[in-house]
Amino acid sequence: MLLEVQNVHAGYGAGPSILQGLSMAVEKGQSYCIIGPNGAGKSTLLKVICGLLHPRQGQVLFKGNPIHTLRTDQILMQGISFVPQDRSLFPDMTVRENLRMGGYILKDRKEVERRIDAVYELFPLLKERGNQLAKTLSGGQQQMLAIGRSMVLRPEIIMLDEPSLGLAPKIARQIFDSIQFLKQGGMTVLLVEQNARLGLKSADWGFVLDLGKMSFDGPADSILADERIQELYLGRQKPPRGGETA
Amino acid sequence: MTQMVQIFLLGMSLGGVYALMAAGLTIVFGVMRIVNIAHAAFMFIAAYITYFLFQSFGVDPILSILVTMPVMYLLGVVVYRLVFARIADSSRFAELTVLLTFSLALVIEGLLGAMFTNIYRSTNPRYATDAILFGNFYLPEGQFYATLISLALLGGLWLFLRTTRTGYAIRAAMQNRTAAQVVGVDVSRISTIAFGLGMAMAGASGSLSSFLFTFFPGKHWEWVAILLSLIVLGGMGSLLGSLVGAFALAVSAAYVSYFYGPTWSPITFFLALFLILMFRPRGLFGKPMEA
């Protein structure tokens, strides 16, 4: 098992626990989509895994070693990257500087520049916009930059929190295509997605979170087909009339 | 006309020092969202160290920057670790910093009063009273040097922020704290360094003000009000803004002082602070205020 979350309880400050005994397991090379209602603890879970929030109880194991007491930079070093919900770019830095910050924990500057060039090959548009300030990019381009920035470290696991948020459907699909592309390159993908259908369609496995616990998990297509889950979490769909609704 | 240009030059020659003071305050606010009401009080610690070195050992006030900058940097590191690191996760961090720095300022004022009494002080090296002539115009020598040194230090700061790994991390934390954490910046360490840097700037500007202005412990309140007006005009958290704000207000104050008398000059800053907050709270270069 590449990543294991075991009986994790976590919350913010002195507030109540958002995660209440959550467990999950992630295998190498697979892609996972976490769905669930607002407040279920999806984002909190990702924050715990990448060390932005430390669990009150329980543990997180990466390749069998506990990582839940480590700092974010140490967890990044181990090979887990996180792209937060608001894309979290550095607005007044150029695209290239943002990518450079992606390699912040690497000491070898030349290596960082080489890796940035590799990211440019993956996303040629970023190369075109290399000297542009991040705040001047469109929403889709910003998401691309956020993903590209996390690629600089060549992580084993990439976690994305609602990558389609605020994007036009066409752009969102492009983003999902590039996520698919990363997975084909051998990367393990863990994503939280409000647009559950879009997310599950691109994933191998689905997790359904509710009230801080794992309420169901299984192959993504069987979750998509499960009527009970459809009713509870996906919103009932009209009977298809030849067209796609998602 | 000549007179107007002369006043402009006098204003500009103070602007550099104001900019240096404001830069320290801006870095601390930008990285940590600490509104450091004690910034001028810290400046005064450096001014008194400079005064002490000058009186006791005849050390040139400009040279004493070599002492005050590192001393204030270290003091900044200690203060940050002792006072602010502990409350970094509080949801009321911003309010707490205002109260904490307010009380820090009171403590510093009390200590300086006990050690140096409340008498007006200043250092008086030769260049504090001489002037340099440029054709029809003159500049007080002290102001001229102080502005040159301030600009050099600001240039150094700019280079540091633009070219070094730590500098990048500081800028990253100023622009988006979460993003900085996500790429692996140890924000707690960077905050400590940034607070230290802000204090080092306060150190240098304290040494320079020791021969430009007279000071006594309680006078830092007037200064911090002036500094707040500079960074609010420029836009809280914007270094370029604090620079522009400093020069703009220094020149305006020089004109007010000429037309209405020197006692009115500080009013320029306070009136500006009030008007900016009324009509453009984000300042010239700042981001829109969060609700």
Coordinates of C-alpha atoms in Angstrom, one line a residue, chain A residues 121-232:
Chain A
E121 CA 7.0 20.2 -22.6
L122 CA 3.9 18.9 -20.8
F123 CA 2.2 22.3 -20.8
P124 CA 3.6 24.3 -23.8
L125 CA 1.2 27.2 -23.0
L126 CA 3.0 27.8 -19.8
K127 CA 6.2 28.3 -21.7
E128 CA 4.5 30.9 -24.0
R129 CA 3.4 32.7 -20.9
G130 CA 6.7 32.2 -19.0
N131 CA 7.3 35.9 -18.3
Q132 CA 3.7 36.9 -17.6
L133 CA 2.6 37.5 -14.0
A134 CA 0.5 34.7 -12.7
K135 CA -2.4 37.0 -11.8
T136 CA -2.9 37.9 -15.5
L137 CA -3.6 34.3 -16.5
S138 CA -7.1 33.0 -17.0
G139 CA -8.7 30.5 -14.6
G140 CA -7.8 27.5 -16.6
Q141 CA -4.3 28.6 -17.2
Q142 CA -3.9 29.3 -13.5
Q143 CA -5.0 25.8 -12.7
M144 CA -2.6 24.5 -15.3
L145 CA 0.2 26.5 -13.6
A146 CA -0.8 25.2 -10.2
I147 CA -0.6 21.6 -11.5
G148 CA 2.6 22.3 -13.4
R149 CA 4.2 23.9 -10.2
S150 CA 3.5 20.7 -8.2
M151 CA 5.0 18.6 -11.0
V152 CA 8.4 20.2 -10.6
L153 CA 9.1 17.9 -7.7
R154 CA 8.0 14.9 -9.7
P155 CA 5.9 13.6 -6.9
E156 CA 4.6 10.0 -6.5
I157 CA 1.2 11.2 -5.4
I158 CA -0.5 14.4 -6.6
M159 CA -3.5 15.6 -4.6
L160 CA -5.9 18.1 -6.1
D161 CA -8.6 19.9 -4.3
E162 CA -11.5 20.7 -6.7
P163 CA -9.5 21.4 -9.8
S164 CA -12.6 22.3 -11.8
L165 CA -13.9 24.9 -9.4
G166 CA -14.9 28.1 -11.2
L167 CA -13.8 26.8 -14.6
A168 CA -16.0 26.5 -17.8
P169 CA -17.0 22.9 -18.5
K170 CA -14.8 22.7 -21.6
I171 CA -11.7 24.0 -19.7
A172 CA -12.5 21.7 -16.7
R173 CA -12.4 18.8 -19.1
Q174 CA -9.1 19.9 -20.5
I175 CA -7.7 20.0 -16.9
F176 CA -9.0 16.5 -16.3
D177 CA -7.4 15.3 -19.5
S178 CA -4.1 16.6 -18.3
I179 CA -4.6 14.9 -14.9
Q180 CA -5.4 11.7 -16.8
F181 CA -2.1 12.2 -18.7
L182 CA -0.2 12.4 -15.4
K183 CA -1.8 9.2 -14.3
Q184 CA -0.7 7.5 -17.5
G185 CA 2.8 8.6 -16.6
G186 CA 2.7 6.4 -13.5
M187 CA 1.6 9.0 -11.0
T188 CA -0.9 8.3 -8.3
V189 CA -3.7 10.8 -8.3
L190 CA -6.0 11.7 -5.4
L191 CA -8.6 14.3 -6.1
V192 CA -11.5 15.9 -4.3
E193 CA -14.2 17.1 -6.7
Q194 CA -17.5 18.9 -6.2
N195 CA -18.4 17.9 -9.8
A196 CA -18.7 14.3 -8.7
R197 CA -19.6 12.8 -12.1
L198 CA -16.7 14.4 -13.9
G199 CA -14.4 13.4 -11.1
L200 CA -15.5 9.8 -10.9
K201 CA -15.5 9.3 -14.6
S202 CA -11.8 10.1 -14.7
A203 CA -10.9 8.0 -11.6
D204 CA -10.3 4.3 -11.0
W205 CA -11.6 4.3 -7.5
G206 CA -14.1 6.4 -5.6
F207 CA -14.3 7.3 -1.9
V208 CA -17.6 8.6 -0.5
L209 CA -17.0 10.8 2.6
D210 CA -19.8 11.8 5.0
L211 CA -19.6 13.4 8.4
G212 CA -15.9 12.9 8.7
K213 CA -16.0 9.2 8.0
M214 CA -15.6 7.0 4.9
S215 CA -19.1 5.9 4.2
F216 CA -18.4 3.9 1.1
D217 CA -15.6 3.1 -1.3
G218 CA -15.4 1.1 -4.5
P219 CA -14.5 1.1 -8.2
A220 CA -15.5 4.5 -9.6
D221 CA -17.8 3.1 -12.3
S222 CA -19.8 1.1 -9.7
I223 CA -20.2 4.2 -7.6
L224 CA -21.4 6.1 -10.6
A225 CA -23.9 3.3 -11.2
D226 CA -25.0 2.8 -7.6
E227 CA -28.6 4.2 -7.4
R228 CA -28.4 4.8 -3.7
I229 CA -25.3 6.9 -4.0
Q230 CA -26.7 8.6 -7.0
E231 CA -29.6 9.7 -5.0
L232 CA -27.6 10.8 -1.9

